Short mmCIF file of C-alpha atoms in Angstrom, two decimals:
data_model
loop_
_atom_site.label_atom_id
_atom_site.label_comp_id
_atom_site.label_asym_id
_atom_site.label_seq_id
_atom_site.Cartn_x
_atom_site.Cartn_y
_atom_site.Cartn_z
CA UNK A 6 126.34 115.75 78.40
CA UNK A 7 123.92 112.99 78.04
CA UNK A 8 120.46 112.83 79.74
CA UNK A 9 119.35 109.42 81.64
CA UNK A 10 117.03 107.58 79.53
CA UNK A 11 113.39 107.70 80.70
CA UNK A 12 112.40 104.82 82.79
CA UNK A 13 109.98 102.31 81.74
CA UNK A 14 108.11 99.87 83.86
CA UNK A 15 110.88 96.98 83.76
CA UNK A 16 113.56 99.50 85.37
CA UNK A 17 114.50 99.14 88.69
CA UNK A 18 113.66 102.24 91.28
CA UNK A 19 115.19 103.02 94.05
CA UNK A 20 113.38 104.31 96.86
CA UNK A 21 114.97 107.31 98.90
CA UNK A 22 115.95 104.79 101.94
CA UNK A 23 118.20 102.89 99.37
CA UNK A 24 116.12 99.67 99.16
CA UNK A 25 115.36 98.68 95.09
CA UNK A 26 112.09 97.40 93.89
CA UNK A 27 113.13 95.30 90.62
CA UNK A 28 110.32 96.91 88.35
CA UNK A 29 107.60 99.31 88.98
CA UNK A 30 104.73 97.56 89.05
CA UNK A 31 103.51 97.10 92.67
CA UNK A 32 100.46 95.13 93.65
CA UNK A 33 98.80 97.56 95.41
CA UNK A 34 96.22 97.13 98.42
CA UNK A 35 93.14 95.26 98.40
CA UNK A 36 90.80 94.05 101.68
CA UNK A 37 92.21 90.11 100.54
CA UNK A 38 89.54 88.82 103.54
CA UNK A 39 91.83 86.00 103.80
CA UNK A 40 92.70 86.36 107.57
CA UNK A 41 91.44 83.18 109.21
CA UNK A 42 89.01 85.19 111.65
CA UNK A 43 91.08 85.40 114.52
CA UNK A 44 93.55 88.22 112.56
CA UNK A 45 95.83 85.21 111.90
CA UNK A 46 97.25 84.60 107.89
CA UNK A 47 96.18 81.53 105.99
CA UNK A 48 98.20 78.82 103.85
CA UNK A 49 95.95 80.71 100.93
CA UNK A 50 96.49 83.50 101.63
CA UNK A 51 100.62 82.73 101.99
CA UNK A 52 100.20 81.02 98.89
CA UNK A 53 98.61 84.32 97.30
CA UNK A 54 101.45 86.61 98.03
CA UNK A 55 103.60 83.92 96.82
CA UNK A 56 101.95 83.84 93.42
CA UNK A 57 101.83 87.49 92.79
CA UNK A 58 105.92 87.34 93.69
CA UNK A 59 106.31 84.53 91.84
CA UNK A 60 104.50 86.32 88.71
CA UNK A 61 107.16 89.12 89.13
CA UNK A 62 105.76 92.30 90.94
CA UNK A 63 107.89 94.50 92.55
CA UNK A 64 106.26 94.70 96.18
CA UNK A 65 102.94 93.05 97.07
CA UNK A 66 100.88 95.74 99.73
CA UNK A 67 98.74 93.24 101.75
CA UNK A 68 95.32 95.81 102.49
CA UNK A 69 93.90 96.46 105.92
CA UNK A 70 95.96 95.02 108.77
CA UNK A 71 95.00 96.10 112.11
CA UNK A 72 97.14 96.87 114.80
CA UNK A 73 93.53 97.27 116.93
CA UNK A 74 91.32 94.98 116.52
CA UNK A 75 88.23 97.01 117.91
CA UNK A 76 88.48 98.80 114.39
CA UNK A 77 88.21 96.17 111.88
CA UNK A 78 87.17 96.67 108.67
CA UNK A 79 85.77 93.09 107.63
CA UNK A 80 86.53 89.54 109.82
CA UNK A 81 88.86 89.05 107.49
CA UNK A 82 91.89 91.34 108.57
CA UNK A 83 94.60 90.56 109.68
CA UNK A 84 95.40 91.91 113.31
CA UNK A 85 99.18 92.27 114.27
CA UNK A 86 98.54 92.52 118.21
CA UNK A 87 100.07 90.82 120.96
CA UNK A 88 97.91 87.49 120.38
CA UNK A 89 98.93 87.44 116.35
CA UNK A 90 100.33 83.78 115.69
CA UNK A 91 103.92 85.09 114.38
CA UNK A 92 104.81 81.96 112.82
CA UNK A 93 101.92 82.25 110.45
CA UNK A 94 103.53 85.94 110.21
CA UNK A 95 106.94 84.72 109.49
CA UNK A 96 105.49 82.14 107.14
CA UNK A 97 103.71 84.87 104.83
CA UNK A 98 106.51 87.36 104.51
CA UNK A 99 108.62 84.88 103.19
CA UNK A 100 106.43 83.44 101.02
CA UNK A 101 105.17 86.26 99.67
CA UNK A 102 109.13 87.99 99.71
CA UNK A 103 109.94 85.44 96.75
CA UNK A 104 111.68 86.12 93.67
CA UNK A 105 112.84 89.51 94.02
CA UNK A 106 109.58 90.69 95.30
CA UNK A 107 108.47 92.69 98.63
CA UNK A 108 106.30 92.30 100.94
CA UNK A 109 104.55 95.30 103.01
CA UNK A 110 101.60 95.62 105.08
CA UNK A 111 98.77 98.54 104.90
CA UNK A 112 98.42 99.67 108.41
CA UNK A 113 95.00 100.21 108.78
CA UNK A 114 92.03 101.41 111.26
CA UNK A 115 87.89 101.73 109.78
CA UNK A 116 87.44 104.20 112.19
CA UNK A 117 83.85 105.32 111.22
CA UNK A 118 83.73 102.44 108.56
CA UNK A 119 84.42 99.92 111.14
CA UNK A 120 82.28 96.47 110.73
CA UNK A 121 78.89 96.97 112.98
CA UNK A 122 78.83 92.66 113.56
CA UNK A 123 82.32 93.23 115.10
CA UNK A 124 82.95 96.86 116.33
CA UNK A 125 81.94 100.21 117.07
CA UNK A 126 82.01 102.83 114.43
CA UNK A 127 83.87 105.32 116.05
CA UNK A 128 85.62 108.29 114.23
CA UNK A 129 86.63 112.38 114.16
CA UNK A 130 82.87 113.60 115.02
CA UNK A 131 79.92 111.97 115.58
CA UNK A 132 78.10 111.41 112.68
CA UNK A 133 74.57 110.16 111.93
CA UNK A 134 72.60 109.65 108.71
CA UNK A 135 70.09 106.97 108.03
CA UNK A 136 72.23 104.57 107.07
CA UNK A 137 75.58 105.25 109.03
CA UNK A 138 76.34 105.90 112.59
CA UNK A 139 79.72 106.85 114.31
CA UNK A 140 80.41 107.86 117.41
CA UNK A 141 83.05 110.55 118.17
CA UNK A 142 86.41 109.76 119.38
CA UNK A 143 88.10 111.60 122.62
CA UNK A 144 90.95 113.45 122.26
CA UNK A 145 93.27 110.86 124.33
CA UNK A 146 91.66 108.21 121.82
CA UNK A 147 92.81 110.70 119.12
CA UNK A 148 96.33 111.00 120.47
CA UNK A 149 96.86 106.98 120.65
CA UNK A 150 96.52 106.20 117.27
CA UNK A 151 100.17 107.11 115.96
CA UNK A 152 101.68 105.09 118.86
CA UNK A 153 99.43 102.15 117.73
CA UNK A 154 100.53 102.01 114.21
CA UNK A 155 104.28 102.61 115.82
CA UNK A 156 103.74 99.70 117.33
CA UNK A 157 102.62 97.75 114.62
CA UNK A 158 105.14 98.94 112.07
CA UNK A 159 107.55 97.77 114.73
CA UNK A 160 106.18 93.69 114.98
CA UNK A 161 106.28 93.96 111.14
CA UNK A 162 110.39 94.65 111.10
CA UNK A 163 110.98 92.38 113.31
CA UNK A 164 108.28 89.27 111.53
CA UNK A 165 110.25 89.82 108.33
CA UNK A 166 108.11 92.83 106.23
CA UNK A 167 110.35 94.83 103.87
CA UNK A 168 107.51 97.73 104.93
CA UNK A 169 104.32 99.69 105.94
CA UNK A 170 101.52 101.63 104.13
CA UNK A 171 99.86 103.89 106.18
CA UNK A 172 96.45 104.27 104.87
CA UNK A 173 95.02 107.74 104.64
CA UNK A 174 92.61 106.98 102.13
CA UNK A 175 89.41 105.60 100.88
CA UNK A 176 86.96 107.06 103.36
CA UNK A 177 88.99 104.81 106.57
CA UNK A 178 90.24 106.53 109.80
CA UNK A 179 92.60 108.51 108.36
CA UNK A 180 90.91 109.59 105.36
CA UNK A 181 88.43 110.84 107.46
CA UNK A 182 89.92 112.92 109.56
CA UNK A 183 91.70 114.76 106.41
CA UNK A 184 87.71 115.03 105.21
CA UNK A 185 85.63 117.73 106.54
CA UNK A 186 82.08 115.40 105.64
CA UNK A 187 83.89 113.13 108.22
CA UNK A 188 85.52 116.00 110.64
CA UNK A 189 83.67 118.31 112.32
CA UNK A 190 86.15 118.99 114.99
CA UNK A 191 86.94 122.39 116.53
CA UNK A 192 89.94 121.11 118.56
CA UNK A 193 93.61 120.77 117.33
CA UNK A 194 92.58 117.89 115.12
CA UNK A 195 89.65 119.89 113.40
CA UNK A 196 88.87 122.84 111.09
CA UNK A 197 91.92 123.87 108.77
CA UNK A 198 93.72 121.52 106.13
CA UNK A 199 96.85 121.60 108.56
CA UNK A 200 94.74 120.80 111.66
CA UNK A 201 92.93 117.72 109.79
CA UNK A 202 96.17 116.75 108.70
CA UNK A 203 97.46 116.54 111.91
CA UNK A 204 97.04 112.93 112.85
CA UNK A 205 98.44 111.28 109.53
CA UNK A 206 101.71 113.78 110.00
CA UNK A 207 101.89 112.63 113.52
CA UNK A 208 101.22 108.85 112.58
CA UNK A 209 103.86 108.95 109.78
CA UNK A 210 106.32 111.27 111.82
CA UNK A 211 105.91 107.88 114.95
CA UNK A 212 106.22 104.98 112.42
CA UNK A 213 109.29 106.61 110.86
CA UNK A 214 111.00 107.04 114.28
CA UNK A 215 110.67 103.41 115.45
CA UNK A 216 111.16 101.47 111.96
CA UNK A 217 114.92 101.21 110.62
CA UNK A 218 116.22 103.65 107.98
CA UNK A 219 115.85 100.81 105.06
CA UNK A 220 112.78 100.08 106.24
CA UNK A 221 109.67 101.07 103.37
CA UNK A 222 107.43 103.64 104.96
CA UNK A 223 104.73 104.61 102.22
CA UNK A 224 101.54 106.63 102.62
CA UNK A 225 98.07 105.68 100.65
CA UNK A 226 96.41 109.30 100.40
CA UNK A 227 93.09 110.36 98.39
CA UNK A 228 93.40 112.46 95.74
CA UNK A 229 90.11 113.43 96.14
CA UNK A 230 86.96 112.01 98.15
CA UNK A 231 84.88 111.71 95.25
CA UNK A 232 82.21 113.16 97.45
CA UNK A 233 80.40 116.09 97.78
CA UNK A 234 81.78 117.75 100.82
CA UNK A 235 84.86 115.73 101.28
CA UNK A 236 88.35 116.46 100.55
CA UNK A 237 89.23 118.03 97.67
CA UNK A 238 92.17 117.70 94.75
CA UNK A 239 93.30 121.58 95.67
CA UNK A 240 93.75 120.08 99.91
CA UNK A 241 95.34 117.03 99.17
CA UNK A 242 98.14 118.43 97.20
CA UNK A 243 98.60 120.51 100.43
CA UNK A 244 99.00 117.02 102.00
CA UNK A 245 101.39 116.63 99.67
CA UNK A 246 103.51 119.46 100.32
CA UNK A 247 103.53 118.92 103.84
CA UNK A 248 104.53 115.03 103.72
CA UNK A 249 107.91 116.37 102.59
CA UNK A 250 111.10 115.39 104.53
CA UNK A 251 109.05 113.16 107.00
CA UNK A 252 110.97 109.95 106.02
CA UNK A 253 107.88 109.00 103.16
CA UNK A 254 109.47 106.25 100.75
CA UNK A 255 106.47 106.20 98.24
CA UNK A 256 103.50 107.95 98.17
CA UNK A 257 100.36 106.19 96.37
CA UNK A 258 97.70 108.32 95.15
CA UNK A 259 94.02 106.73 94.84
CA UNK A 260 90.68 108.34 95.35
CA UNK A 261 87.34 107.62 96.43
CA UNK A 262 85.80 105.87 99.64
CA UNK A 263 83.75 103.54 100.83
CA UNK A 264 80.81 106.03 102.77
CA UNK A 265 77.73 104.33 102.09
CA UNK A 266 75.89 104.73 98.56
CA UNK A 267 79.36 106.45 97.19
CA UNK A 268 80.99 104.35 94.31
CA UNK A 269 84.52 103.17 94.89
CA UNK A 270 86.85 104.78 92.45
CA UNK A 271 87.71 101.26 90.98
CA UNK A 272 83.64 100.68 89.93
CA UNK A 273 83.93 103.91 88.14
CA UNK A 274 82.68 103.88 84.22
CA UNK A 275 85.52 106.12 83.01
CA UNK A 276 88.37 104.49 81.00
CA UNK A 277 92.09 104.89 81.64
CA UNK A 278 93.82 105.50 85.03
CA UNK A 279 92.41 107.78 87.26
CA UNK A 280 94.72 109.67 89.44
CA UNK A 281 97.58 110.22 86.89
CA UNK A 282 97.25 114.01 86.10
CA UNK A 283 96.86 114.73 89.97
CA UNK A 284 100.31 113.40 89.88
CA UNK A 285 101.67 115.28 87.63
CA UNK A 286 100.69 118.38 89.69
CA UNK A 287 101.88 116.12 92.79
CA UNK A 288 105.07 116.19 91.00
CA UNK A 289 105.71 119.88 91.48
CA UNK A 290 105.56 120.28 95.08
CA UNK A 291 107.77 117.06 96.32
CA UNK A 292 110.64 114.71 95.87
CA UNK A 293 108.75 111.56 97.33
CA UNK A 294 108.87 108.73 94.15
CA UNK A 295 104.89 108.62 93.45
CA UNK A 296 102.51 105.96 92.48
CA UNK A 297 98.87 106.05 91.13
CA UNK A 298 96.59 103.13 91.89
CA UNK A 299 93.06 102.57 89.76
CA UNK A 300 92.39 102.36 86.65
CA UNK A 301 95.35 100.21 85.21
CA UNK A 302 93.55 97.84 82.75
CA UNK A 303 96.61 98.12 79.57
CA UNK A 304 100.24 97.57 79.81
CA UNK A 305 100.56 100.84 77.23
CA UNK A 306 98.64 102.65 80.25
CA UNK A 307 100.87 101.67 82.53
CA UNK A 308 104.22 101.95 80.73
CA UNK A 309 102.51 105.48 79.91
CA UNK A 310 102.66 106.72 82.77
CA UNK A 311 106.40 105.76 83.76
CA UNK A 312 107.59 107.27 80.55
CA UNK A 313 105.54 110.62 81.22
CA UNK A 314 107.29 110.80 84.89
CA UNK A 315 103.85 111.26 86.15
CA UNK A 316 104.64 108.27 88.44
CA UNK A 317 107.25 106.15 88.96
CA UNK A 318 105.04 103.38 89.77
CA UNK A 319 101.69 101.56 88.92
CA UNK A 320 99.73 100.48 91.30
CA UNK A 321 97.32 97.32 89.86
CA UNK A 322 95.14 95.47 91.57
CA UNK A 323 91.92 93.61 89.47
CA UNK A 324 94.54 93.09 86.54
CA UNK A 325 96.92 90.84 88.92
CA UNK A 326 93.63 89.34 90.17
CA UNK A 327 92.75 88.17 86.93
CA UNK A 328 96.82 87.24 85.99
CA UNK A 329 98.96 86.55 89.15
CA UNK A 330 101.90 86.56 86.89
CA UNK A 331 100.55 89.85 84.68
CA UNK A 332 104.54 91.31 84.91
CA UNK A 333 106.22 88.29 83.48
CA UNK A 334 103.23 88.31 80.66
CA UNK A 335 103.62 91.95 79.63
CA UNK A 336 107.47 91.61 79.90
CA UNK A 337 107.21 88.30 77.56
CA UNK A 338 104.45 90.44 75.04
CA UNK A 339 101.27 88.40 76.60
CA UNK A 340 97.96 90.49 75.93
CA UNK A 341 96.66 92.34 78.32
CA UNK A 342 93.81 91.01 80.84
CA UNK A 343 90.28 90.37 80.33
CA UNK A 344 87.83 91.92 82.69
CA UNK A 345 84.46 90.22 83.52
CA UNK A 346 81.52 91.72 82.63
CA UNK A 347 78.67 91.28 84.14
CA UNK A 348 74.52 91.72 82.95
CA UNK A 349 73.61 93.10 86.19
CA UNK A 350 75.99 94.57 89.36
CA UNK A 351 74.65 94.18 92.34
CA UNK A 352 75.77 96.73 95.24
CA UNK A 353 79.45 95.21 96.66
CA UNK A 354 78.88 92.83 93.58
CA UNK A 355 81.88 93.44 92.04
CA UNK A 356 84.04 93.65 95.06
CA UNK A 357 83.08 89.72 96.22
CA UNK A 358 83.83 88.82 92.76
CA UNK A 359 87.07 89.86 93.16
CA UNK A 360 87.45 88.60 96.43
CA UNK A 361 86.14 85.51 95.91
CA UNK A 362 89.11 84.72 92.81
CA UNK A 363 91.81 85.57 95.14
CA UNK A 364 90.73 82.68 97.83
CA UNK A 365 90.57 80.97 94.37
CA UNK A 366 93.85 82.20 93.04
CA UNK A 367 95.39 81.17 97.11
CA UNK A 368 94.04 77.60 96.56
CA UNK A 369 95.74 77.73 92.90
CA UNK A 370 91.84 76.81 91.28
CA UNK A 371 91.34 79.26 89.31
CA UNK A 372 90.82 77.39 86.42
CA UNK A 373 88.48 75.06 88.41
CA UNK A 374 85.85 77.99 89.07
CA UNK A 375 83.84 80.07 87.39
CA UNK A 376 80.76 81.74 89.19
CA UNK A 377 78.33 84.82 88.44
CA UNK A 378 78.49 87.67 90.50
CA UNK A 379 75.58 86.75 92.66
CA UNK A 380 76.94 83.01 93.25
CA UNK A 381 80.14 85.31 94.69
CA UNK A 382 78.58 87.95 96.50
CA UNK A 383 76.27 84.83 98.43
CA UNK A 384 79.50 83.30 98.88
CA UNK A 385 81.29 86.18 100.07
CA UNK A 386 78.81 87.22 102.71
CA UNK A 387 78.28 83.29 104.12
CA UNK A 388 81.96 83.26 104.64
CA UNK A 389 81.94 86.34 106.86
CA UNK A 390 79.05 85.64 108.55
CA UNK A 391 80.69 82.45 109.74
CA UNK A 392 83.84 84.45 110.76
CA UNK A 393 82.04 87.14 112.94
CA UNK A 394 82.07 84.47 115.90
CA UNK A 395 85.41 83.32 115.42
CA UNK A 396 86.15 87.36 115.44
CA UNK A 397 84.16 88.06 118.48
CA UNK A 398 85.63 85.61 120.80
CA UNK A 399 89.14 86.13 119.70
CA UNK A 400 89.00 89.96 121.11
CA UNK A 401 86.22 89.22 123.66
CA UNK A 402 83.71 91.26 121.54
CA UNK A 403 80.32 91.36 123.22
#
């Protein structure tokens, strides 16, 4: 009897509610800040999602949209309420559905990370520390939150998404309730791995129900916080465990959040992908096809990692930043990317820099600009200064 060949990262994979993703290289989530300040998309940012399809990705995850928009995470979101513009919605998920390629939105809520200009930090326990303030939700505030992204997941069937991610990681509302630096609570929501799991079992278990059976539902979780304190590898792959048979079509595994003065895990020094071995012992305790995201730099790293079984997709981000059509080069032979370094790195430095080349990469001038990191990280904050007005009288913000 023969064995199936190993997969590498041109094969197609098919996720367990049927639908086929043509490769396994998926653009994974980045805050894009390309919303036009009022939550709506703009013709760069359509254009964006178009380029990354047109380059050949598999799916395109389009980072932080808000179903709420009292819980932003920068002016820049999108918000898919009852005021979003839906032809503007309709406009990006075709655009960005091109070639093959998918289009899904990360469901999203800062929760304690919320943006002070434009909200109220506001998560599992109160928290306060110099630098960083939150106030505690109520338990009814607790028990909306699954109906919310329900609700969002819904408008994004019926605006033309192929899916959701529902983001349980990087220190955002989520993510903190599965961390006990963030959660303090004593009620049902609080104390024990199950109990902080709670609200992203309940939140998966509510999009599921609503969304149709072909419909991606994926799940961003931390590996670990990175933090001391926070969640840990030996929790998450309880996380794991439990995730099984709730209707999860892909499972990304990332790490690290965004608490003040912690590095993200995609400024960290280390070479190689990050969250690959966690996968491995991911591997052991579910069926759900898994994908690691950070770290991605090599198309020997990524192919890698498909042959190992590990995964059974990459996640890239910077890389398709810096080569919007990085698939169709490393199917073709093309080199790999070069990443920008920089003399000095300002705090967030990196981040606008990045940022910054996907407005440039959405207005297809890329080749027209090339700025130091503290030209982009001026030009980065400007722009969302100017957008916190737009922002606050949009959802009546005081």
């Amino acid at each position: 009897m023969r064995t199936a060949p190993s997969p590498t990262l041109f094969t197609p994979l098919t996720l367990p509610n049927g639908r086929v993703l043509k490769n396994r290289i998926i653009k994974s989530a980045m805050s894009d800040s390309l919303g036009d300040g009022q939550g709506n998309p703009t013709l760069a940012q359509m254009r964006l999602y178009e380029r990354w399809a047109e380059g050949g990705v598999a799916a395109s995850i389009i980072g932080e949209v808000q179903g709420d928009p009292s819980y932003p995470e920068k002016p820049g979101n999108l918000v898919l309420d009852e005021k979003a513009n839906e032809a503007s919605y309709r406009e990006l998920a075709r655009r960005g559905s091109a070639n093959g390629a998918q289009l899904w939105l990360q469901l999203g809520h800062a929760g304690a990370l919320t943006h002070l200009p434009i909200g109220e930090p506001k998560g599992p326990s109160e928290i306060e520390f110099p630098d960083f303030r939150s106030k505690a939700m109520s338990f009814a505030e607790i028990q909306a939150v699954p109906g919310c992204f329900a609700k969002t997941a819904l408008r994004a069937v019926e605006l033309g998404f192929g899916g959701v991610q529902i983001h349980a990681a990087h220190g955002f509302l989520l993510s903190q309730f599965l961390s006990p630096l963030f959660n303090h609570r004593t009620d049902a929501y609080g104390g024990s791995i199950q109990a902080r799991m709670r609200l992203l079992i309940e939140t998966v278990e509510a999009v599921r129900a609503v969304v149709p059976s072909d419909f991606v539902v994926a799940v961003k979780l931390n590996a670990t916080d990175q933090l001391d304190g926070g969640l840990v590898e030996e929790e998450a792959l309880k996380i794991v465990a439990e995730l099984e048979g709730k209707g999860v079509d892909l499972l990304d595994i990332s790490g690290g959040t965004y608490f003040p003065g912690a590095p993200s895990s995609s400024d960290r020094s280390s070479k190689g992908p990050y969250f690959v071995e966690f996968a491995q012992a991911a591997r052991q305790l579910t069926s759900i096809p898994l994908m690691a995201t950070g770290g991605f730099k090599r198309k020997e790293e990524a192919e890698a990692a498909i042959l190992s079984k590990a995964v059974d997709a990459a996640g890239l981000a910077r890389g398709l930043v810096l080569d919007p059509s990085l698939p169709a080069s490393w199917q073709a032979g093309e080199r790999d990317p070069v990443f920008p370094r920089f003399a000095t790195l300002p705090p967030a430095g990196m981040t606008a820099w990045f940022t910054m080349r996907m407005t440039d990469l959405g207005e297809d001038r890329e080749d027209l600009v090339d700025r130091e990191i503290s030209e982009a990280l001026a030009e980065y904050e400007k722009r969302d200064e100017l957008r916190v007005s737009i922002w606050k009288n949009r959802n009546s913000v005081s």
